[in-house]
Short mmCIF file of C-alpha atoms in Angstrom, two decimals:
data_model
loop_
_atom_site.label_atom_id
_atom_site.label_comp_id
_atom_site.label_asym_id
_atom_site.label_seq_id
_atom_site.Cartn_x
_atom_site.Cartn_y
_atom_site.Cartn_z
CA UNK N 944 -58.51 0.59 -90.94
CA UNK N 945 -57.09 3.06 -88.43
CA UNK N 946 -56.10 6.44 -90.42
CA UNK N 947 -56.16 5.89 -94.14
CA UNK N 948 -60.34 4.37 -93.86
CA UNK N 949 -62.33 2.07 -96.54
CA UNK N 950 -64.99 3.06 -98.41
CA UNK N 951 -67.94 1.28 -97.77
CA UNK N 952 -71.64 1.07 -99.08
CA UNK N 953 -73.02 2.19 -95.58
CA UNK N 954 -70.69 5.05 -95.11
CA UNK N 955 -71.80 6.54 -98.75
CA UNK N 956 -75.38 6.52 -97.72
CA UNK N 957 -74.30 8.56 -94.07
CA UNK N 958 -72.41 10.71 -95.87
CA UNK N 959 -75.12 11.85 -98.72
CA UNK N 960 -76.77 12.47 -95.89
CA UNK N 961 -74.45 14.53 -94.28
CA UNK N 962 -73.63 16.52 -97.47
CA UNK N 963 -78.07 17.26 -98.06
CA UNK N 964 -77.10 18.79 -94.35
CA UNK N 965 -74.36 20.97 -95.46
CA UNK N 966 -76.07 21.95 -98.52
CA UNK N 967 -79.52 23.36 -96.31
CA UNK N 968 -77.04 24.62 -93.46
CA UNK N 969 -75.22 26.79 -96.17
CA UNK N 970 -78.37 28.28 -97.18
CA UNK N 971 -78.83 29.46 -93.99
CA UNK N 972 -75.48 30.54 -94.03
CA UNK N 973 -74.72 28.79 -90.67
CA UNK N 974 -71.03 28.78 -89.73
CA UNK N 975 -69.41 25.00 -89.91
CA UNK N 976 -68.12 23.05 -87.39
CA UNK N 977 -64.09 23.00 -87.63
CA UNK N 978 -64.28 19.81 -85.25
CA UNK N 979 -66.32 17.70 -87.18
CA UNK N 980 -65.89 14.34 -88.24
CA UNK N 981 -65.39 13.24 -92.07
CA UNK N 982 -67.94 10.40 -93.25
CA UNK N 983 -66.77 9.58 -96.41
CA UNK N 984 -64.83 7.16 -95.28
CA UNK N 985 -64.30 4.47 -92.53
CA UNK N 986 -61.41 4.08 -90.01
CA UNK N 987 -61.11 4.30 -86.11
CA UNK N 988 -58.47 7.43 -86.10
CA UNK N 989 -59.40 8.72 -89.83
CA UNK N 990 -58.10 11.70 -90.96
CA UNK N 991 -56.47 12.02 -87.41
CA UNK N 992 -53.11 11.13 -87.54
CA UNK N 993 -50.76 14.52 -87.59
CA UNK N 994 -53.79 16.52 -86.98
CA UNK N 995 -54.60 19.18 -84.67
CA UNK N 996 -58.31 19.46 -85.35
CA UNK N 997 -59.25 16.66 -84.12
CA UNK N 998 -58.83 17.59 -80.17
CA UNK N 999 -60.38 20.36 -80.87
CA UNK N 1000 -59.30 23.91 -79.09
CA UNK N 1001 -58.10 23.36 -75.81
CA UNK N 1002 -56.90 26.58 -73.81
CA UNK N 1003 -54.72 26.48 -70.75
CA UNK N 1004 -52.88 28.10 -68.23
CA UNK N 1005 -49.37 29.60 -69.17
CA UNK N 1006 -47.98 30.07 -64.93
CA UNK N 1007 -47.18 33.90 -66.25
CA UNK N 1008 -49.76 35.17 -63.34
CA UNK N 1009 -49.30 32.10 -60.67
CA UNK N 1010 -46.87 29.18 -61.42
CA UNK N 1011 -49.12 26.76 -59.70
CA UNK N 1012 -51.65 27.13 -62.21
CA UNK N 1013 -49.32 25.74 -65.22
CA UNK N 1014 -50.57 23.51 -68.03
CA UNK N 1015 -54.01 23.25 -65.94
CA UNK N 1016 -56.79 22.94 -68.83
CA UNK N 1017 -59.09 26.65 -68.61
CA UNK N 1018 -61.69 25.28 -71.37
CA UNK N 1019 -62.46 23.20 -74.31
CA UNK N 1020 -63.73 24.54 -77.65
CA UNK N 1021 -64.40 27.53 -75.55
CA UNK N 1022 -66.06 26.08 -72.76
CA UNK N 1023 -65.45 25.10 -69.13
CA UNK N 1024 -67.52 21.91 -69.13
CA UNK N 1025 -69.24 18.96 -71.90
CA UNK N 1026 -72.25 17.52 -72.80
CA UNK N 1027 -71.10 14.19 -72.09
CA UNK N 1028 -71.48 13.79 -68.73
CA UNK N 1029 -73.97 15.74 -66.28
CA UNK N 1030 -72.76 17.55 -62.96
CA UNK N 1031 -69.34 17.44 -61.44
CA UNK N 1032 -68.24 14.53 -64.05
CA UNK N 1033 -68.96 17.14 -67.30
CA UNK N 1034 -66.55 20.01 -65.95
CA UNK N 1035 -63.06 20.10 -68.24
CA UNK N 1036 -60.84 19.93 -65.89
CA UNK N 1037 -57.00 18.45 -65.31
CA UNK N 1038 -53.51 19.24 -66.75
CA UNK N 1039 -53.55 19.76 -70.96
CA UNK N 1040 -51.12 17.10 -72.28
CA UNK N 1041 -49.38 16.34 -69.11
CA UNK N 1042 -47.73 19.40 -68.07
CA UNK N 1043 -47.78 20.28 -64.72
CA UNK N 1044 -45.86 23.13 -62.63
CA UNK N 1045 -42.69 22.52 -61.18
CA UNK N 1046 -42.27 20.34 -57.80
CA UNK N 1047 -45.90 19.65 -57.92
CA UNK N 1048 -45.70 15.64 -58.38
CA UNK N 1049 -43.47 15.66 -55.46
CA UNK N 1050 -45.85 16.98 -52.85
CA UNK N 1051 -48.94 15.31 -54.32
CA UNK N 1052 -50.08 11.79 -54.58
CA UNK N 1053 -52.36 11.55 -57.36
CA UNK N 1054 -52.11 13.93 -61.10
CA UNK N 1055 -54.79 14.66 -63.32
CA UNK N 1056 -54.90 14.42 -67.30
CA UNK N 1057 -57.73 15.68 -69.53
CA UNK N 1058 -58.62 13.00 -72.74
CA UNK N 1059 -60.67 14.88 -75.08
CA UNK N 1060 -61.42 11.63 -76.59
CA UNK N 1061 -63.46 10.13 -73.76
CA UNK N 1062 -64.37 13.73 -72.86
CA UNK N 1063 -63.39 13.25 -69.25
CA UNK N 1064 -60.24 13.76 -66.58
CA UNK N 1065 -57.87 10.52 -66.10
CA UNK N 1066 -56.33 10.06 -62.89
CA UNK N 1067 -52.97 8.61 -61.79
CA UNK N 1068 -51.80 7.98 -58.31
CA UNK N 1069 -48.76 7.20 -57.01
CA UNK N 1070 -47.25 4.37 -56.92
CA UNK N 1071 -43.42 3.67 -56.53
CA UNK N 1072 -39.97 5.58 -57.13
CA UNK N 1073 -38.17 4.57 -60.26
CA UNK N 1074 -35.00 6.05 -62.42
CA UNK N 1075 -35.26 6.87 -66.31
CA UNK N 1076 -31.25 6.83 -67.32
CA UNK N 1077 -30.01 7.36 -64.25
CA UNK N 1078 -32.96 9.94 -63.30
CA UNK N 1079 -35.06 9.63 -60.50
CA UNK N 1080 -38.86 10.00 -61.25
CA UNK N 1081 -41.88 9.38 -59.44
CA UNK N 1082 -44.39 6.57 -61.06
CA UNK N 1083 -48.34 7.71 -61.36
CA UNK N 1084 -50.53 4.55 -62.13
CA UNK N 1085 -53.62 4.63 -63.76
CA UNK N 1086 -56.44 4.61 -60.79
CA UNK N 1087 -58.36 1.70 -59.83
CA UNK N 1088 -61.63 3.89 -59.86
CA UNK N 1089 -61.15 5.36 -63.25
CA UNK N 1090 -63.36 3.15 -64.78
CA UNK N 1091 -64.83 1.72 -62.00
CA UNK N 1092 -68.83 2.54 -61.64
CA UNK N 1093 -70.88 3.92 -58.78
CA UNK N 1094 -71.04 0.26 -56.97
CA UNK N 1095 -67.44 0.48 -56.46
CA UNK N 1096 -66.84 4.16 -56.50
CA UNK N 1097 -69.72 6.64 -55.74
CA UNK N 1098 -68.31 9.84 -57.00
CA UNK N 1099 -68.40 8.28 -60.57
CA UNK N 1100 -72.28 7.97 -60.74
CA UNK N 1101 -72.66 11.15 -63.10
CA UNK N 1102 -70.61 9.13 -65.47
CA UNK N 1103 -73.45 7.19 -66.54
CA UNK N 1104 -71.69 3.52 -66.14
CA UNK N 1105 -74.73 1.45 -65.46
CA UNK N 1106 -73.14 -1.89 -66.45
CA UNK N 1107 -70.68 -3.97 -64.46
CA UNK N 1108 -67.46 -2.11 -63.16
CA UNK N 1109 -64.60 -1.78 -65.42
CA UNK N 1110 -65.42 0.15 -68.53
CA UNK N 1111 -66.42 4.08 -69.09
CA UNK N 1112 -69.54 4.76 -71.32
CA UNK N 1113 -68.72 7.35 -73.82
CA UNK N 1114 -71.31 6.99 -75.90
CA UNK N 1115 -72.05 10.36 -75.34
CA UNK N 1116 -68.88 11.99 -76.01
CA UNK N 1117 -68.43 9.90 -79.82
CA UNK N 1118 -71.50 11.31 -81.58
CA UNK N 1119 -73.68 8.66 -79.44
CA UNK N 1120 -71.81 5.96 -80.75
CA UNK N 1121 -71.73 2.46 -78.33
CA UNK N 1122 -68.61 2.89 -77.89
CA UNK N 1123 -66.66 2.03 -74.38
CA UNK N 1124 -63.20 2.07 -73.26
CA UNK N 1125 -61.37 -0.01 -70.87
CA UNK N 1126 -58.06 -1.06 -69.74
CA UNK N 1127 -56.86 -3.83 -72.40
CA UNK N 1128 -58.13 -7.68 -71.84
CA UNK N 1129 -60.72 -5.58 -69.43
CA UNK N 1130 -57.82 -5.76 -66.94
CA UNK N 1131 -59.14 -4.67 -63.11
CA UNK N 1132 -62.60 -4.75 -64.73
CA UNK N 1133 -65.66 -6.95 -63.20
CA UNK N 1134 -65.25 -10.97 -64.32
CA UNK N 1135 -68.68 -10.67 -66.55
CA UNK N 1136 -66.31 -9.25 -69.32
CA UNK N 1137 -63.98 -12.32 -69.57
CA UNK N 1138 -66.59 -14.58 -69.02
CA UNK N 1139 -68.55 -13.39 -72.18
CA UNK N 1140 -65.36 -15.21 -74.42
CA UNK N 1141 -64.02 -18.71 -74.36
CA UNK N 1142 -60.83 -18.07 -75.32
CA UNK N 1143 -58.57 -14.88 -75.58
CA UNK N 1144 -59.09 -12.44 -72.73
CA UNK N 1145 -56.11 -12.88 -70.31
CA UNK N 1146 -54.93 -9.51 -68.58
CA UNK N 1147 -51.58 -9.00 -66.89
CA UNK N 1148 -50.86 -6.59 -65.04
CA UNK N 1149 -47.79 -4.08 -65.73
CA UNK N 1150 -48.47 -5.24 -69.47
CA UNK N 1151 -51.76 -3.65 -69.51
CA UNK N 1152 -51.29 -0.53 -67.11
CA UNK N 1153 -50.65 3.01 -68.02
CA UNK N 1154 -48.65 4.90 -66.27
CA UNK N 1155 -46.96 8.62 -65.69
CA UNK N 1156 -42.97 8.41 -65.14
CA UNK N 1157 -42.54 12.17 -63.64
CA UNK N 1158 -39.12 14.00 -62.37
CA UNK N 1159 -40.81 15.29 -59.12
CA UNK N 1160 -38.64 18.40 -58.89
CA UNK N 1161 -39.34 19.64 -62.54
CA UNK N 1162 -42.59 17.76 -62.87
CA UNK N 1163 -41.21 16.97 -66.79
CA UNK N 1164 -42.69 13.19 -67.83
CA UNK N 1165 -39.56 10.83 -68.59
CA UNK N 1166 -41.78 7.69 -70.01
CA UNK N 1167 -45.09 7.92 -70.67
CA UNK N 1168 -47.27 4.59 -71.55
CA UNK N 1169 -50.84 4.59 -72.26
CA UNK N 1170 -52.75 1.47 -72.81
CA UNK N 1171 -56.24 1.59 -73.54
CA UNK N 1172 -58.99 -0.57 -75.44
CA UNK N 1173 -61.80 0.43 -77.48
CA UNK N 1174 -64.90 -1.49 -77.27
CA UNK N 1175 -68.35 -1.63 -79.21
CA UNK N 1176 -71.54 -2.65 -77.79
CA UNK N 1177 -73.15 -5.19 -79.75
CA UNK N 1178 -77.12 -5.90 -79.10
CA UNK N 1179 -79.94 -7.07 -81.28
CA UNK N 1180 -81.48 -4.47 -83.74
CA UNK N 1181 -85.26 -4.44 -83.64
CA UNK N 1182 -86.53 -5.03 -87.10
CA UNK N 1183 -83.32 -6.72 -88.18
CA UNK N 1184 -83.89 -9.99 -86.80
CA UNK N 1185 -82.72 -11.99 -90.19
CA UNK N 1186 -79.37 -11.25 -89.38
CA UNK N 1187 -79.49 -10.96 -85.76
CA UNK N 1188 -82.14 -12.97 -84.03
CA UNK N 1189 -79.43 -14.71 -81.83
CA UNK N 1190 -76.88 -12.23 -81.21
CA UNK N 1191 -76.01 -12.02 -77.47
CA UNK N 1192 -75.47 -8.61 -76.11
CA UNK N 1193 -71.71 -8.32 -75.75
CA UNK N 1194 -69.14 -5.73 -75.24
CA UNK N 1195 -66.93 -6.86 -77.53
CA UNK N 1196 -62.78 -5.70 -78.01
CA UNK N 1197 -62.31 -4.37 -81.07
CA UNK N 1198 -58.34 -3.06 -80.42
CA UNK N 1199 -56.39 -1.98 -77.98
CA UNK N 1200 -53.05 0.26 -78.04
CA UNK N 1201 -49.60 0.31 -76.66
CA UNK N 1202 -48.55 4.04 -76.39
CA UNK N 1203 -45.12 4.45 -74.97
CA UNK N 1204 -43.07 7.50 -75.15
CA UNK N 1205 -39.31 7.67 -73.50
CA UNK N 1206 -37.04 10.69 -73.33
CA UNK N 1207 -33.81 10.22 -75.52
CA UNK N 1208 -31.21 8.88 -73.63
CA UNK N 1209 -28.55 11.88 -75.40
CA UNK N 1210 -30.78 14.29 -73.76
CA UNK N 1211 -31.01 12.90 -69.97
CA UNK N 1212 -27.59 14.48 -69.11
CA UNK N 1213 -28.80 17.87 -70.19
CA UNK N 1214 -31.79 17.40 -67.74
CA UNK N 1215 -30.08 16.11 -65.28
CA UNK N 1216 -28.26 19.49 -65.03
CA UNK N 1217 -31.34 21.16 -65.21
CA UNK N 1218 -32.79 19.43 -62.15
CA UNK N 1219 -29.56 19.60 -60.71
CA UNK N 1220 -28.80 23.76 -61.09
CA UNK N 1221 -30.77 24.65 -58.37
CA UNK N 1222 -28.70 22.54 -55.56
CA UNK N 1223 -25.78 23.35 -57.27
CA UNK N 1224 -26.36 27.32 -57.06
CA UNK N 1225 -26.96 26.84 -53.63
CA UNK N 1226 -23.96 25.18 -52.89
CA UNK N 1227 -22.02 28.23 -54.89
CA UNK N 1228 -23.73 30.30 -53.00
CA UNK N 1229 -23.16 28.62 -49.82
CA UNK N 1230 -19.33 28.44 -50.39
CA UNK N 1231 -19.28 32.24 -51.20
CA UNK N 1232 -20.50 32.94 -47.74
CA UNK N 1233 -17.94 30.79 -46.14
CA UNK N 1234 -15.16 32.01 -48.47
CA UNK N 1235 -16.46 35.42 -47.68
CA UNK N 1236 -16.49 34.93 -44.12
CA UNK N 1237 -12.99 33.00 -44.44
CA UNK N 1238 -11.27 35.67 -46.17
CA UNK N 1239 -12.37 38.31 -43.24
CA UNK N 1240 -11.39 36.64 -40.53
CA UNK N 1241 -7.96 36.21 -42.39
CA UNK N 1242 -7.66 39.77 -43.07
CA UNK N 1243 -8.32 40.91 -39.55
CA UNK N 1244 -6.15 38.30 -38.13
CA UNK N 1245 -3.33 39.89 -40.55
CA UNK N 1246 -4.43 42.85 -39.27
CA UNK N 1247 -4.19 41.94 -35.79
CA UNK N 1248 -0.86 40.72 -35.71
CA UNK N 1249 0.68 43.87 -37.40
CA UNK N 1250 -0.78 46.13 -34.58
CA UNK N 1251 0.52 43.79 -32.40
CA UNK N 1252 4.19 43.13 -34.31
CA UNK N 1253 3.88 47.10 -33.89
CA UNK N 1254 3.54 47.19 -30.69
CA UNK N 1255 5.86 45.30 -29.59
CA UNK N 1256 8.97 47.33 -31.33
CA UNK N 1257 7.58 50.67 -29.48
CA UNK N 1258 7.70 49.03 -26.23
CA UNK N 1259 11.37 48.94 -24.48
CA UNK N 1260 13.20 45.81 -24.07
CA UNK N 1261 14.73 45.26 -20.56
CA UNK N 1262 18.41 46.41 -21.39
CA UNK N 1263 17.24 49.43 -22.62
CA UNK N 1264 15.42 50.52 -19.22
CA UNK N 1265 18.38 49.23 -17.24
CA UNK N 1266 21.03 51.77 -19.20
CA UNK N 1267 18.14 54.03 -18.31
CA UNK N 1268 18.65 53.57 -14.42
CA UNK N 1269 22.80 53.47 -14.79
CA UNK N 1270 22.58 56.66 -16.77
CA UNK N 1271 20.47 58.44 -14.30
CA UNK N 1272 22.01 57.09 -11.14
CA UNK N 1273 24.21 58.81 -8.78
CA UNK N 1274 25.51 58.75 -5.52
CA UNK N 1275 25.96 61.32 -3.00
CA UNK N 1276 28.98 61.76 -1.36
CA UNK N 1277 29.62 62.59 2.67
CA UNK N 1278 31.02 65.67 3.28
CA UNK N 1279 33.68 65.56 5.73
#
């Protein structure tokens, strides 16, 4: 159901569809789409897993030319914005895969990550200190407002989310699919999604939060965990009415994941040097100064004292100058 896909009647019929479209499209010798989707077959991430096609080409910044500017996303598939989403909300934007440049998560309060799958930037802000075997890092949380429409936050309204707070539209971005994500159980969404079901929403926060556990001098993620949901929205059909003439319209959960990702304990001595070489060539280089200056001042005082040892064995003792006076002295005698 996720990678391996089931055949199934309806996904035969799409895909002799698909292939009378290949067939005219390589008459007209136009070029194929690397990025596109298989339909023989269905299954939420198929054909996906150990795949690189599927994010499709995604360009960024090396720091060779400015530092600042590392693992910040330049385009996607060759362009600087999507189709998805209109204005400000379609530019690509954000750091690719969660690299950012060094000491940048300690001078900032919120990070940005591009997800080509809901063809949009998500946010983290921060949130509290924390240590990864014995490493300090800086926690990012994902943002209230992420998801959150233009009721609750304004500069989401190119985003399209005309439905209660909570979960992002990408219809647009998955071939016009219904398909919404949210935070899993709708956590921090608007009540109208729990309310929809009896039984089996409960959200907890912590267990349904994704976060970003960054070293803020090296800016290197420690623990990553991303926890999302995938939802479908399910409405009457016009024409089908047999099978659904009393279907509510509901956004219904089909899954949500539990990402986590932890650097190996056997490696967080070897980065704990890294973050640490910096203070520690400054402390060499501070005690090569003060040796420096240490072993002058010891040489001149050695200096010092022989000029003055020398000194002092030129310079006559008090005996000496007093055979000096008997030698010279006389004394004149009266002549009679």
């Amino acid at each position: 159901l996720l990678f391996d896909g089931y055949e199934d009647t309806v996904m035969d019929i799409g895909s002799s569809i698909d292939s009378d479209d290949d067939y005219f499209e390589e008459e007209d010798e136009v070029e194929k789409d690397p990025n596109k989707v298989p339909m023989d077959k269905f299954g939420w991430f198929y054909k996906r897993n150990g795949t690189s096609w599927s994010d499709g080409d995604l360009s960024m910044h090396t720091g060779v030319d400015d530092m600042s500017l590392l693992g910040k996303i330049a385009s996607w598939n060759k362009r600087t914005r999507t189709d998805a989403f209109p204005g400000d909300c379609g530019l690509v934007r954000g750091s690719s895969d969660g690299l950012f440049p060094p000491g940048l998560t300690s001078s900032t309060d919120s990070i940005s990550i591009y997800s080509t799958d809901l063809c949009r930037p998500l946010h983290f802000t921060r949130s509290t200190t924390q240590d990864v075997h014995g490493i300090p890092v800086q926690k990012f949380d994902l943002a209230a407002s992420n998801f959150a429409n233009s009721s609750v936050c304004a500069e989401n309204a190119c985003y399209n989310n005309n439905i209660p707070s909570g979960v992002q539209n990408v219809t647009q971005c998955k071939m016009e699919s219904p398909a919404f994500v949210s935070r899993p159980h709708f956590h921090l969404a608007d009540p109208f999604y729990k309310d929809q079901f009896q039984y089996g929403v409960h959200a907890k926060e912590g267990a349904h939060d994704s976060s970003f556990w960054v070293e803020p001098k090296s800016s290197i993620p420690l623990k990553v965990e991303m926890r999302l949901q995938l939802n479908v929205l399910l409405r009457k059909v016009e024409g089908i009415e047999y099978l659904f003439k009393n279907l509510p319209e509901v956004m219904f959960p089909v899954f949500w994941f539990d990402s986590v990702a932890t650097l190996p304990e056997h490696m967080a001595g070897s980065l704990n040097m890294l973050v640490m070489l910096p203070t520690i060539m400054q402390v060499c280089g501070i005690c090569s100064v003060l040796s420096s200056f240490i072993i002058f001042f010891l040489v001149f005082l050695c200096k010092f004292r022989t000029l003055t040892i020398r000194k002092e064995k030129l310079k006559p003792t008090e005996s000496e100058n007093i055979i000096k006076q008997m030698e010279y002295s006389y004394t004149k005698v009266p002549v009679k």
